[in-house]
Short mmCIF file of C-alpha atoms in Angstrom, two decimals:
data_model
loop_
_atom_site.label_atom_id
_atom_site.label_comp_id
_atom_site.label_asym_id
_atom_site.label_seq_id
_atom_site.Cartn_x
_atom_site.Cartn_y
_atom_site.Cartn_z
CA MET C 1 0.00 0.00 0.00
CA ALA C 2 2.77 2.41 1.00
CA GLU C 3 4.62 1.44 -2.17
CA VAL C 4 1.64 2.18 -4.39
CA LEU C 5 1.22 5.54 -2.70
CA GLN C 6 4.91 6.28 -3.18
CA PHE C 7 4.66 5.57 -6.91
CA CYS C 8 1.58 7.78 -7.07
CA PHE C 9 3.40 10.71 -5.49
CA SER C 10 6.43 10.48 -7.74
CA GLY C 11 4.26 9.80 -10.79
CA LEU C 12 2.03 12.80 -10.17
CA THR C 13 5.02 15.08 -9.60
CA VAL C 14 6.66 14.15 -12.88
CA GLY C 15 3.24 14.02 -14.53
CA ALA C 16 2.53 17.61 -13.50
CA VAL C 17 5.62 18.70 -15.42
CA TYR C 18 4.51 16.69 -18.46
CA ALA C 19 1.10 18.31 -18.08
CA LEU C 20 2.62 21.80 -18.23
CA VAL C 21 4.65 20.89 -21.32
CA ALA C 22 1.54 19.41 -22.92
CA LEU C 23 -0.41 22.58 -22.06
CA GLY C 24 2.25 24.59 -23.89
CA PHE C 25 1.84 22.34 -26.93
CA THR C 26 -1.93 22.74 -26.73
CA ILE C 27 -1.95 26.53 -26.45
CA ILE C 28 0.33 26.99 -29.46
CA TYR C 29 -1.37 24.28 -31.49
CA ASN C 30 -4.83 25.76 -30.92
CA ALA C 31 -3.84 29.29 -31.85
CA SER C 32 -1.61 28.55 -34.81
CA ASP C 33 -1.84 24.84 -35.82
CA VAL C 34 1.89 24.56 -35.12
CA VAL C 35 3.19 21.54 -33.19
CA ASN C 36 6.07 23.22 -31.36
CA PHE C 37 8.85 20.76 -30.61
CA ALA C 38 10.87 23.57 -29.04
CA GLN C 39 8.43 23.40 -26.10
CA GLY C 40 10.95 21.43 -24.02
CA GLU C 41 13.53 24.17 -24.53
CA PHE C 42 11.29 26.58 -22.59
CA VAL C 43 11.45 24.18 -19.62
CA MET C 44 15.22 24.02 -19.95
CA LEU C 45 15.49 27.82 -20.14
CA GLY C 46 13.34 28.22 -17.02
CA GLY C 47 15.72 26.05 -15.00
CA MET C 48 19.02 27.16 -16.55
CA VAL C 49 18.36 30.90 -16.51
CA THR C 50 17.21 30.73 -12.89
CA VAL C 51 20.34 28.78 -11.96
CA ALA C 52 22.60 31.25 -13.78
CA LEU C 53 20.95 34.37 -12.32
CA ALA C 54 20.87 32.89 -8.82
CA ALA C 55 24.56 32.02 -9.15
CA ALA C 56 25.19 35.65 -10.14
CA GLY C 57 23.77 36.70 -6.80
CA MET C 58 20.13 37.39 -7.58
CA PRO C 59 17.56 36.26 -4.97
CA LEU C 60 15.85 33.05 -6.12
CA PRO C 61 12.31 34.49 -6.58
CA VAL C 62 13.64 37.39 -8.68
CA ALA C 63 15.78 35.04 -10.76
CA ALA C 64 12.76 32.79 -11.30
CA VAL C 65 10.55 35.65 -12.48
CA ALA C 66 13.31 36.86 -14.79
CA ALA C 67 13.70 33.34 -16.22
CA VAL C 68 9.98 33.17 -16.97
CA GLY C 69 10.33 36.51 -18.75
CA VAL C 70 13.29 35.27 -20.78
CA ALA C 71 11.39 32.15 -21.88
CA ALA C 72 8.38 34.27 -22.86
CA VAL C 73 10.62 36.55 -24.95
CA VAL C 74 12.20 33.49 -26.59
CA GLY C 75 8.67 32.28 -27.37
CA VAL C 76 7.82 35.60 -29.01
CA ALA C 77 11.08 35.53 -30.99
CA LEU C 78 10.38 31.97 -32.10
CA HIS C 79 7.02 33.04 -33.50
CA ARG C 80 8.12 36.32 -35.05
CA LEU C 81 11.45 35.18 -36.51
CA ALA C 82 10.86 31.55 -37.42
CA ILE C 83 7.15 30.69 -37.64
CA GLU C 84 5.54 33.87 -38.95
CA PRO C 85 7.93 34.31 -41.95
CA ALA C 86 7.04 30.73 -42.97
CA ARG C 87 3.28 31.39 -42.88
CA GLY C 88 1.56 29.07 -45.31
CA ALA C 89 4.23 26.36 -45.05
CA SER C 90 3.06 22.77 -44.66
CA PRO C 91 2.49 21.42 -41.13
CA VAL C 92 5.53 19.15 -41.52
CA GLY C 93 7.63 22.11 -42.64
CA LEU C 94 6.56 24.06 -39.56
CA ILE C 95 7.35 21.11 -37.28
CA ILE C 96 10.83 20.91 -38.78
CA ILE C 97 11.29 24.63 -38.19
CA THR C 98 10.46 24.14 -34.51
CA ILE C 99 12.87 21.20 -34.28
CA GLY C 100 15.54 23.42 -35.84
CA ALA C 101 14.71 26.16 -33.37
CA SER C 102 15.02 23.72 -30.47
CA ILE C 103 18.49 22.61 -31.65
CA PHE C 104 19.46 26.28 -32.03
CA ILE C 105 18.25 27.22 -28.54
CA ARG C 106 20.01 24.20 -27.06
CA GLY C 107 23.25 25.17 -28.84
CA ILE C 108 23.06 28.73 -27.56
CA ALA C 109 22.35 27.46 -24.03
CA GLN C 110 25.38 25.21 -24.24
CA VAL C 111 27.56 28.20 -25.14
CA VAL C 112 26.01 30.75 -22.78
CA PHE C 113 25.77 28.39 -19.80
CA ASP C 114 27.73 25.13 -19.85
CA LYS C 115 27.26 21.38 -20.27
CA GLN C 116 27.06 20.54 -16.55
CA PHE C 117 24.05 19.48 -14.53
CA HIS C 118 22.77 22.14 -12.14
CA LYS C 119 20.57 22.13 -9.08
CA LEU C 120 18.43 24.71 -7.38
CA PRO C 121 17.76 24.59 -3.65
CA ALA C 122 14.32 23.23 -2.77
CA PHE C 123 11.94 26.12 -2.06
CA SER C 124 10.83 24.85 1.37
CA GLY C 125 13.62 22.58 2.44
CA ASP C 126 14.32 18.89 1.82
CA THR C 127 12.61 17.28 4.80
CA PRO C 128 10.01 14.86 3.38
CA PHE C 129 6.54 14.48 4.89
CA ALA C 130 5.38 11.02 5.81
CA VAL C 131 1.92 10.18 4.44
CA LEU C 132 0.47 6.73 5.25
CA GLY C 133 3.89 5.14 5.15
CA ALA C 134 5.01 6.85 1.97
CA THR C 135 6.99 10.08 1.79
CA ILE C 136 6.49 13.18 -0.25
CA LEU C 137 9.01 15.97 -0.79
CA PRO C 138 7.92 19.54 -0.07
CA GLN C 139 9.14 20.43 -3.56
CA SER C 140 6.64 17.94 -5.02
CA LEU C 141 3.91 19.95 -3.36
CA TRP C 142 5.34 23.06 -5.03
CA VAL C 143 5.24 21.32 -8.40
CA LEU C 144 1.65 20.13 -7.92
CA GLY C 145 0.49 23.43 -6.45
CA GLY C 146 2.22 25.44 -9.18
CA THR C 147 0.61 23.28 -11.86
CA ALA C 148 -2.80 23.68 -10.26
CA ALA C 149 -2.32 27.46 -10.07
CA ILE C 150 -1.40 27.63 -13.76
CA VAL C 151 -4.40 25.52 -14.77
CA VAL C 152 -6.75 27.75 -12.76
CA GLY C 153 -5.03 30.89 -14.09
CA LEU C 154 -5.39 29.72 -17.70
CA HIS C 155 -9.03 28.87 -17.13
CA VAL C 156 -9.71 32.36 -15.82
CA PHE C 157 -7.74 33.90 -18.70
CA PHE C 158 -9.65 32.03 -21.41
CA GLU C 159 -13.10 32.22 -19.81
CA ARG C 160 -13.15 35.60 -18.13
CA THR C 161 -10.95 38.04 -20.07
CA LEU C 162 -11.68 39.59 -23.44
CA ILE C 163 -8.16 38.98 -24.71
CA GLY C 164 -8.35 35.34 -23.58
CA LYS C 165 -11.60 34.98 -25.50
CA ALA C 166 -9.95 36.57 -28.51
CA VAL C 167 -7.24 33.90 -28.33
CA ALA C 168 -9.96 31.22 -28.05
CA ALA C 169 -11.78 32.77 -31.01
CA THR C 170 -8.56 32.74 -33.04
CA ALA C 171 -8.20 29.06 -32.21
CA ALA C 172 -11.82 28.31 -33.13
CA ASN C 173 -11.99 30.17 -36.44
CA ARG C 174 -9.13 32.30 -37.66
CA LEU C 175 -11.03 33.86 -40.57
CA ALA C 176 -13.95 34.93 -38.42
CA ALA C 177 -11.55 36.25 -35.76
CA ARG C 178 -9.85 38.50 -38.31
CA LEU C 179 -13.23 39.71 -39.54
CA ALA C 180 -14.19 40.61 -35.95
CA GLY C 181 -11.17 42.91 -35.83
CA ILE C 182 -8.86 40.59 -33.89
CA ASN C 183 -5.22 40.81 -34.89
CA THR C 184 -4.73 37.06 -35.13
CA THR C 185 -0.96 37.33 -35.64
CA SER C 186 -0.67 39.09 -32.26
CA MET C 187 -2.85 36.42 -30.67
CA MET C 188 -0.48 33.74 -31.99
CA THR C 189 2.54 35.64 -30.68
CA LEU C 190 0.79 35.92 -27.33
CA SER C 191 0.20 32.16 -27.34
CA PHE C 192 3.90 31.52 -27.92
CA ALA C 193 4.79 33.86 -25.06
CA LEU C 194 2.28 32.14 -22.80
CA ALA C 195 3.59 28.67 -23.72
CA GLY C 196 7.14 29.87 -23.11
CA ALA C 197 6.27 31.23 -19.69
CA ILE C 198 4.38 28.08 -18.67
CA GLY C 199 7.27 25.88 -19.79
CA ALA C 200 9.71 27.98 -17.79
CA VAL C 201 7.59 27.71 -14.65
CA ALA C 202 7.65 23.93 -15.04
CA GLY C 203 11.43 24.01 -15.39
CA ILE C 204 11.91 26.16 -12.31
CA LEU C 205 9.59 24.07 -10.13
CA VAL C 206 11.12 20.75 -11.05
CA THR C 207 14.82 21.63 -11.12
CA PRO C 208 15.30 21.11 -7.34
CA ILE C 209 14.07 17.52 -7.84
CA THR C 210 15.41 16.43 -11.23
CA LEU C 211 18.38 18.77 -11.87
CA THR C 212 18.67 20.61 -15.17
CA SER C 213 21.16 20.97 -17.99
CA TYR C 214 21.20 22.44 -21.48
CA ASN C 215 19.73 19.31 -23.03
CA VAL C 216 16.85 18.33 -20.72
CA GLY C 217 14.35 19.85 -23.16
CA THR C 218 14.47 17.18 -25.86
CA LEU C 219 13.10 14.33 -23.81
CA LEU C 220 10.61 16.60 -22.03
CA ALA C 221 9.22 17.79 -25.36
CA LEU C 222 8.69 14.20 -26.46
CA LYS C 223 7.11 13.23 -23.15
CA GLY C 224 4.91 16.32 -23.19
CA PHE C 225 3.90 15.54 -26.75
CA ALA C 226 3.02 11.98 -25.73
CA ALA C 227 0.96 13.40 -22.86
CA GLY C 228 -0.81 15.75 -25.27
CA MET C 229 -1.57 12.88 -27.65
CA LEU C 230 -2.85 10.77 -24.78
CA GLY C 231 -5.25 13.51 -23.69
CA GLY C 232 -6.19 14.52 -27.23
CA ILE C 233 -4.14 17.21 -28.92
CA GLY C 234 -5.78 20.62 -28.76
CA ASN C 235 -7.65 19.99 -25.53
CA PRO C 236 -6.25 21.77 -22.44
CA LEU C 237 -8.06 19.51 -19.97
CA GLY C 238 -6.85 16.49 -21.92
CA ALA C 239 -3.29 17.83 -21.80
CA VAL C 240 -3.38 18.00 -18.00
CA LEU C 241 -4.99 14.58 -17.58
CA GLY C 242 -2.68 13.08 -20.19
CA GLY C 243 0.37 14.49 -18.43
CA LEU C 244 -0.66 13.18 -15.01
CA MET C 245 -1.54 9.78 -16.47
CA LEU C 246 1.73 9.51 -18.33
CA GLY C 247 3.62 10.36 -15.13
CA LEU C 248 1.72 7.68 -13.23
CA ILE C 249 2.22 5.07 -15.97
CA GLU C 250 5.94 5.83 -15.97
CA ALA C 251 6.25 5.64 -12.20
CA PHE C 252 4.39 2.35 -11.95
CA GLY C 253 6.21 0.96 -14.99
CA ALA C 254 9.56 1.89 -13.51
CA GLY C 255 8.54 0.51 -10.11
CA TYR C 256 6.99 -2.80 -11.11
CA LEU C 257 8.74 -3.61 -14.40
CA SER C 258 12.14 -2.03 -14.59
CA SER C 259 13.37 1.53 -14.31
CA ALA C 260 15.43 0.83 -17.43
CA TYR C 261 12.21 1.07 -19.48
CA LYS C 262 11.04 4.30 -17.88
CA ASP C 263 11.76 6.57 -20.80
CA GLY C 264 10.50 4.02 -23.31
CA ILE C 265 7.05 3.96 -21.75
CA ALA C 266 6.08 7.36 -23.16
CA PHE C 267 6.75 6.12 -26.67
CA VAL C 268 4.75 2.95 -26.15
CA VAL C 269 1.94 5.24 -24.99
CA ILE C 270 2.20 7.32 -28.20
CA LEU C 271 2.00 4.16 -30.31
CA VAL C 272 -0.94 2.72 -28.40
CA VAL C 273 -2.80 6.04 -28.60
CA LEU C 274 -2.19 6.38 -32.32
CA PHE C 275 -3.32 2.82 -33.02
CA ALA C 276 -6.22 2.55 -30.62
CA PHE C 277 -7.75 5.98 -30.24
CA PRO C 278 -6.04 8.56 -32.48
CA ARG C 279 -8.15 11.43 -31.13
CA GLY C 280 -6.89 10.86 -27.61
CA LEU C 281 -8.86 10.18 -24.46
CA ILE C 282 -10.75 13.45 -24.76
CA GLY C 283 -10.49 14.03 -28.51
CA LYS C 284 -11.39 17.41 -29.89
CA ARG C 285 -14.95 17.03 -31.05
CA SER C 286 -16.01 19.39 -33.74
CA ALA C 287 -19.41 20.94 -33.23
CA GLU C 288 -20.27 22.53 -36.53
CA ARG C 289 -23.42 22.64 -38.47
CA VAL C 290 -23.79 23.33 -42.17
CA MET B 1 -18.44 55.75 -49.66
CA LEU B 2 -16.81 52.66 -51.13
CA ALA B 3 -15.01 52.88 -54.46
CA VAL B 4 -13.42 49.80 -55.99
CA GLU B 5 -11.35 50.56 -59.11
CA GLY B 6 -9.88 48.01 -61.47
CA VAL B 7 -9.20 45.44 -58.75
CA VAL B 8 -7.32 42.31 -59.80
CA THR B 9 -6.66 39.33 -57.56
CA ALA B 10 -5.78 35.67 -57.98
CA TYR B 11 -5.66 32.46 -55.97
CA GLY B 12 -2.28 31.13 -57.05
CA ARG B 13 -2.44 31.11 -60.83
CA ILE B 14 -6.20 31.28 -61.03
CA VAL B 15 -7.28 34.86 -61.63
CA ALA B 16 -10.46 35.50 -59.64
CA LEU B 17 -11.06 39.18 -60.32
CA ARG B 18 -9.86 40.75 -63.56
CA GLY B 19 -10.30 44.47 -63.12
CA VAL B 20 -13.49 44.97 -61.12
CA SER B 21 -14.84 48.46 -60.49
CA LEU B 22 -17.85 49.21 -58.34
CA ASP B 23 -19.22 52.02 -56.19
CA VAL B 24 -21.40 51.99 -53.12
CA SER B 25 -22.86 55.25 -51.81
CA GLU B 26 -23.67 55.93 -48.20
CA GLY B 27 -27.02 54.49 -47.10
CA GLU B 28 -27.52 52.26 -50.14
CA ILE B 29 -28.21 48.57 -50.40
CA VAL B 30 -26.20 47.29 -53.34
CA ALA B 31 -26.69 43.73 -54.54
CA LEU B 32 -23.99 41.75 -56.27
CA ILE B 33 -25.30 38.82 -58.28
CA GLY B 34 -23.74 36.25 -60.55
CA ALA B 35 -23.15 32.55 -61.04
CA ASN B 36 -21.10 30.35 -58.70
CA GLY B 37 -17.41 31.04 -59.11
CA ALA B 38 -17.99 34.41 -60.78
CA GLY B 39 -16.02 36.21 -58.06
CA LYS B 40 -18.74 37.54 -55.72
CA THR B 41 -17.21 36.17 -52.54
CA THR B 42 -13.71 37.14 -53.66
CA LEU B 43 -14.82 40.73 -54.19
CA LEU B 44 -16.10 40.89 -50.60
CA ARG B 45 -12.84 39.31 -49.40
CA VAL B 46 -10.69 41.96 -51.05
CA ILE B 47 -12.86 44.72 -49.61
CA SER B 48 -12.54 43.35 -46.07
CA GLY B 49 -8.84 42.69 -46.54
CA ILE B 50 -8.85 38.90 -46.20
CA GLN B 51 -7.66 38.53 -49.79
CA PRO B 52 -4.79 40.76 -51.01
CA ILE B 53 -5.12 42.62 -54.32
CA GLN B 54 -2.56 42.59 -57.12
CA ALA B 55 -3.71 45.70 -58.98
CA GLY B 56 -6.32 48.40 -58.63
CA HIS B 57 -7.46 50.51 -55.71
CA ILE B 58 -10.03 50.41 -52.94
CA HIS B 59 -11.12 53.64 -51.29
CA PHE B 60 -13.36 53.81 -48.26
CA ALA B 61 -14.75 57.12 -46.95
CA GLY B 62 -12.21 58.98 -49.08
CA GLU B 63 -9.17 57.03 -47.87
CA SER B 64 -7.15 54.41 -49.67
CA ILE B 65 -7.39 51.11 -47.80
CA ASP B 66 -5.49 48.97 -50.33
CA ARG B 67 -2.72 47.99 -47.93
CA LEU B 68 -4.65 48.06 -44.66
CA ALA B 69 -4.73 44.83 -42.61
CA ALA B 70 -8.18 43.27 -42.14
CA HIS B 71 -8.48 44.24 -38.46
CA ARG B 72 -7.72 47.89 -39.29
CA ARG B 73 -10.51 47.91 -41.84
CA VAL B 74 -12.84 46.63 -39.12
CA ALA B 75 -11.78 49.62 -37.02
CA LYS B 76 -12.81 51.88 -39.92
CA GLY B 77 -16.28 50.34 -39.95
CA ILE B 78 -16.08 47.70 -42.68
CA LEU B 79 -17.67 44.54 -41.27
CA HIS B 80 -17.87 41.35 -43.29
CA VAL B 81 -20.32 38.53 -42.54
CA PRO B 82 -18.65 35.67 -44.38
CA GLU B 83 -20.24 32.88 -46.34
CA GLY B 84 -21.15 29.85 -44.25
CA ARG B 85 -21.61 31.91 -41.06
CA GLN B 86 -18.21 31.06 -39.57
CA VAL B 87 -19.13 31.13 -35.90
CA PHE B 88 -16.63 30.28 -33.16
CA GLY B 89 -17.94 26.75 -32.47
CA PRO B 90 -17.10 26.30 -28.77
CA LEU B 91 -17.78 29.91 -27.71
CA CYS B 92 -21.19 30.92 -26.41
CA VAL B 93 -23.53 33.41 -28.07
CA GLU B 94 -22.73 36.20 -25.62
CA ASP B 95 -18.98 35.78 -26.16
CA HIS B 96 -19.54 36.24 -29.91
CA LEU B 97 -21.33 39.51 -29.37
CA ARG B 98 -18.68 40.73 -26.93
CA LEU B 99 -15.94 39.77 -29.40
CA GLY B 100 -17.82 41.53 -32.18
CA ALA B 101 -17.13 44.72 -30.21
CA TYR B 102 -13.49 43.69 -29.69
CA LEU B 103 -12.04 46.96 -31.02
CA ARG B 104 -14.60 49.21 -29.34
CA LYS B 105 -13.61 51.11 -26.22
CA ASP B 106 -16.92 52.86 -25.53
CA ALA B 107 -19.32 52.24 -22.68
CA ALA B 108 -22.35 51.32 -24.80
CA ILE B 109 -21.33 47.71 -25.50
CA ALA B 110 -23.60 46.12 -22.88
CA ALA B 111 -26.53 48.25 -24.01
CA ASP B 112 -25.89 47.29 -27.64
CA ILE B 113 -25.90 43.60 -26.69
CA GLU B 114 -29.30 44.08 -25.03
CA ARG B 115 -30.59 45.91 -28.14
CA LEU B 116 -29.45 43.01 -30.29
CA TYR B 117 -31.19 40.54 -27.99
CA ALA B 118 -34.36 42.59 -28.36
CA ARG B 119 -34.06 42.37 -32.16
CA PHE B 120 -33.10 38.66 -32.13
CA PRO B 121 -34.97 37.10 -29.17
CA ARG B 122 -33.84 33.62 -30.18
CA LEU B 123 -30.23 34.62 -29.50
CA LYS B 124 -31.16 35.84 -26.05
CA LYS B 125 -32.74 32.49 -25.26
CA SER B 126 -29.49 30.76 -26.33
CA ARG B 127 -27.11 33.34 -24.89
CA HIS B 128 -25.04 30.81 -22.92
CA ARG B 129 -25.10 28.01 -25.50
CA ALA B 130 -22.08 27.13 -27.64
CA ALA B 131 -22.52 28.56 -31.14
CA GLY B 132 -21.66 25.20 -32.70
CA ASN B 133 -24.87 23.75 -31.25
CA LEU B 134 -27.21 26.41 -32.67
CA SER B 135 -29.42 25.86 -35.69
CA GLY B 136 -28.32 27.24 -39.05
CA GLY B 137 -30.74 30.15 -38.81
CA GLU B 138 -29.59 31.07 -35.30
CA GLN B 139 -25.96 30.89 -36.44
CA GLN B 140 -26.72 33.27 -39.31
CA MET B 141 -28.42 35.72 -36.94
CA LEU B 142 -25.43 35.39 -34.63
CA ALA B 143 -22.95 36.06 -37.45
CA ILE B 144 -24.89 39.20 -38.40
CA GLY B 145 -25.22 40.20 -34.74
CA ARG B 146 -21.49 39.77 -34.19
CA ALA B 147 -20.78 42.08 -37.13
CA LEU B 148 -23.34 44.64 -35.94
CA MET B 149 -21.56 44.80 -32.58
CA GLY B 150 -18.60 46.25 -34.49
CA ARG B 151 -20.76 49.29 -35.38
CA PRO B 152 -20.49 48.90 -39.14
CA ARG B 153 -20.68 51.78 -41.56
CA LEU B 154 -20.46 49.32 -44.43
CA LEU B 155 -21.74 45.78 -43.96
CA LEU B 156 -20.64 43.10 -46.42
CA LEU B 157 -23.11 40.20 -46.41
CA ASP B 158 -22.13 37.00 -48.18
CA GLU B 159 -25.03 34.63 -48.95
CA PRO B 160 -26.93 35.34 -45.73
CA SER B 161 -29.92 33.23 -46.82
CA MET B 162 -27.95 30.19 -47.91
CA GLY B 163 -29.30 26.91 -46.58
CA LEU B 164 -32.08 28.50 -44.54
CA ALA B 165 -35.76 27.61 -44.43
CA PRO B 166 -37.99 30.00 -46.46
CA MET B 167 -39.43 31.61 -43.33
CA LEU B 168 -35.97 32.40 -42.05
CA VAL B 169 -34.95 33.76 -45.45
CA ASP B 170 -37.78 36.30 -45.17
CA GLU B 171 -36.60 37.18 -41.68
CA ILE B 172 -33.04 37.78 -42.90
CA PHE B 173 -34.27 40.07 -45.67
CA ASP B 174 -36.38 41.99 -43.14
CA VAL B 175 -33.25 42.46 -41.06
CA ILE B 176 -31.36 43.84 -44.06
CA ILE B 177 -34.12 46.35 -44.76
CA ASP B 178 -34.01 47.38 -41.08
CA LEU B 179 -30.25 47.89 -41.32
CA LYS B 180 -30.71 50.33 -44.15
CA ALA B 181 -33.21 52.25 -42.03
CA THR B 182 -30.59 52.63 -39.29
CA GLY B 183 -28.15 54.16 -41.78
CA ILE B 184 -25.91 51.17 -42.41
CA THR B 185 -24.69 50.76 -45.98
CA VAL B 186 -24.98 47.19 -47.26
CA LEU B 187 -23.20 45.33 -50.02
CA LEU B 188 -25.12 42.08 -50.45
CA VAL B 189 -24.05 38.94 -52.28
CA GLU B 190 -26.95 36.55 -52.89
CA GLN B 191 -27.78 33.40 -54.79
CA ASN B 192 -31.37 34.42 -54.33
CA ALA B 193 -30.96 37.16 -56.93
CA VAL B 194 -34.63 38.10 -57.34
CA ALA B 195 -35.09 38.73 -53.64
CA ALA B 196 -31.78 40.59 -53.43
CA LEU B 197 -32.55 42.91 -56.36
CA ALA B 198 -36.04 43.53 -54.99
CA ILE B 199 -34.67 45.15 -51.82
CA ALA B 200 -31.55 46.68 -53.44
CA ASP B 201 -31.20 50.29 -54.57
CA ARG B 202 -28.72 49.20 -57.20
CA GLY B 203 -27.17 46.00 -58.42
CA TYR B 204 -24.12 44.71 -60.22
CA VAL B 205 -23.86 41.51 -62.23
CA ILE B 206 -20.47 39.82 -62.10
CA GLU B 207 -19.33 37.17 -64.56
CA THR B 208 -15.96 35.33 -64.54
CA GLY B 209 -14.27 38.05 -62.53
CA ALA B 210 -15.63 41.12 -64.30
CA ILE B 211 -18.71 43.33 -63.91
CA VAL B 212 -20.96 42.84 -66.95
CA HIS B 213 -24.15 44.74 -66.01
CA SER B 214 -25.15 47.34 -63.52
CA GLY B 215 -28.18 49.44 -62.77
CA THR B 216 -30.94 50.06 -60.30
CA GLY B 217 -32.50 46.98 -58.80
CA ARG B 218 -35.65 47.43 -60.87
CA VAL B 219 -33.81 47.93 -64.18
CA LEU B 220 -31.82 44.73 -63.64
CA LEU B 221 -34.94 42.82 -62.65
CA GLU B 222 -36.57 43.84 -65.92
CA ASP B 223 -33.55 43.43 -68.18
CA PRO B 224 -34.30 40.44 -70.44
CA LYS B 225 -30.67 39.28 -70.60
CA VAL B 226 -30.28 39.41 -66.81
CA ARG B 227 -33.64 37.68 -66.34
CA ALA B 228 -32.64 34.84 -68.64
CA SER B 229 -29.10 34.35 -67.40
CA TYR B 230 -29.27 35.05 -63.68
CA LEU B 231 -32.83 35.16 -62.48
CA GLY B 232 -34.06 32.01 -64.19
CA LEU B 233 -37.19 33.81 -65.37
#
């Protein structure tokens, strides 16, 4: 029983990070139809920039906010400099552009920072809580709480603010959004900034647990993509559920099968999803009448 | 108010408009009729800025708008209700109306929404429903309502009666006549050419990307060539 609970805790913690990466995929995909494989790089930037600024003497919270800003700016640059000039390119072409951008960002990070692994101190210490025989790190609670806060924040943004609704309208029907006077290009840029910021938050929250380095983004992007596929690409709720499920599947797989297969599990999930239910668990249903 | 001069545009290599000129004066209803593929929809698209032009000029209220982005033309009062309604499927009716006023900064938005609900009671009943679940007629009313929330000076209507039951078609045409009474200028594209010309002050006939006839609604309705080719009479 304690073992199951332990796997749940570690699975949900990792899953929350996958969920945030998958949310980034979803936000960009909905606004612009681009599958952004540079999403993992935002997570890397969140961790690495915070580490670098903290090492330079900045207080951790300030460094973290600055890192979120940097990732958002990188997101804007990615859209303006790489995606927007290629408007009208095929989906595969756009995916390759984002893969190129991710290699570029990783290369720059390698030069600007270094190739070492880095750690951040846990926000509230390292003393684990005991829960029914299992233990949970305070930092895990930060990861879960941070993820929950972002999900609630996004919900409020999309449901309660005019600009959030304009982004949702752009996602639903780009032509009609333009005809309503919405600058859809700006909405897409905003989506990239938002995805960048969310990715960075994930990176900052998880670095005290998993460490970070210039190349952590690649695998996270693939895991986040798998989570997004599992939940149904384009569906924010699906992204969150898919991320948490993938984390749990990985934790139980690593615990009961072998931790050697941990990273392979995400890819098995992608294959199963594509074969069995290609629209994901909560596939995007189109409600249109002609 | 609107002056289109020698406008040329193409989709890839297919030329859709080959030098179209047309005028719309303030307060008029102008109907644009023609066969499928003649360029009616394309002409509305170049006026609203969704489709770029390769030659020619478009002036609105005395200003050149040739190079203006679509959302800036909305700010100038050119609102386009596109073919096939194009609602935001998952968003509710009220969100559509609020987004229709996206560029407005004035305080009258809430009052305008209530006025629209008074004109279209069926939208009020469905105000919190997702637009994708509305009937075709309700979606058409919503598309028009969304455009009206942008306070149009010129309203471009593309096939507003398409696919609607006859009773609803009459309702749509009543709405268009009402719009004229409130001072909104209308450029109307319709398959239902007889009905369109009957309410129009003037009409243009477009054929393979060029204007081939023009005149008052009545003159076109009585023109034997127009009757035979476009009105099926």
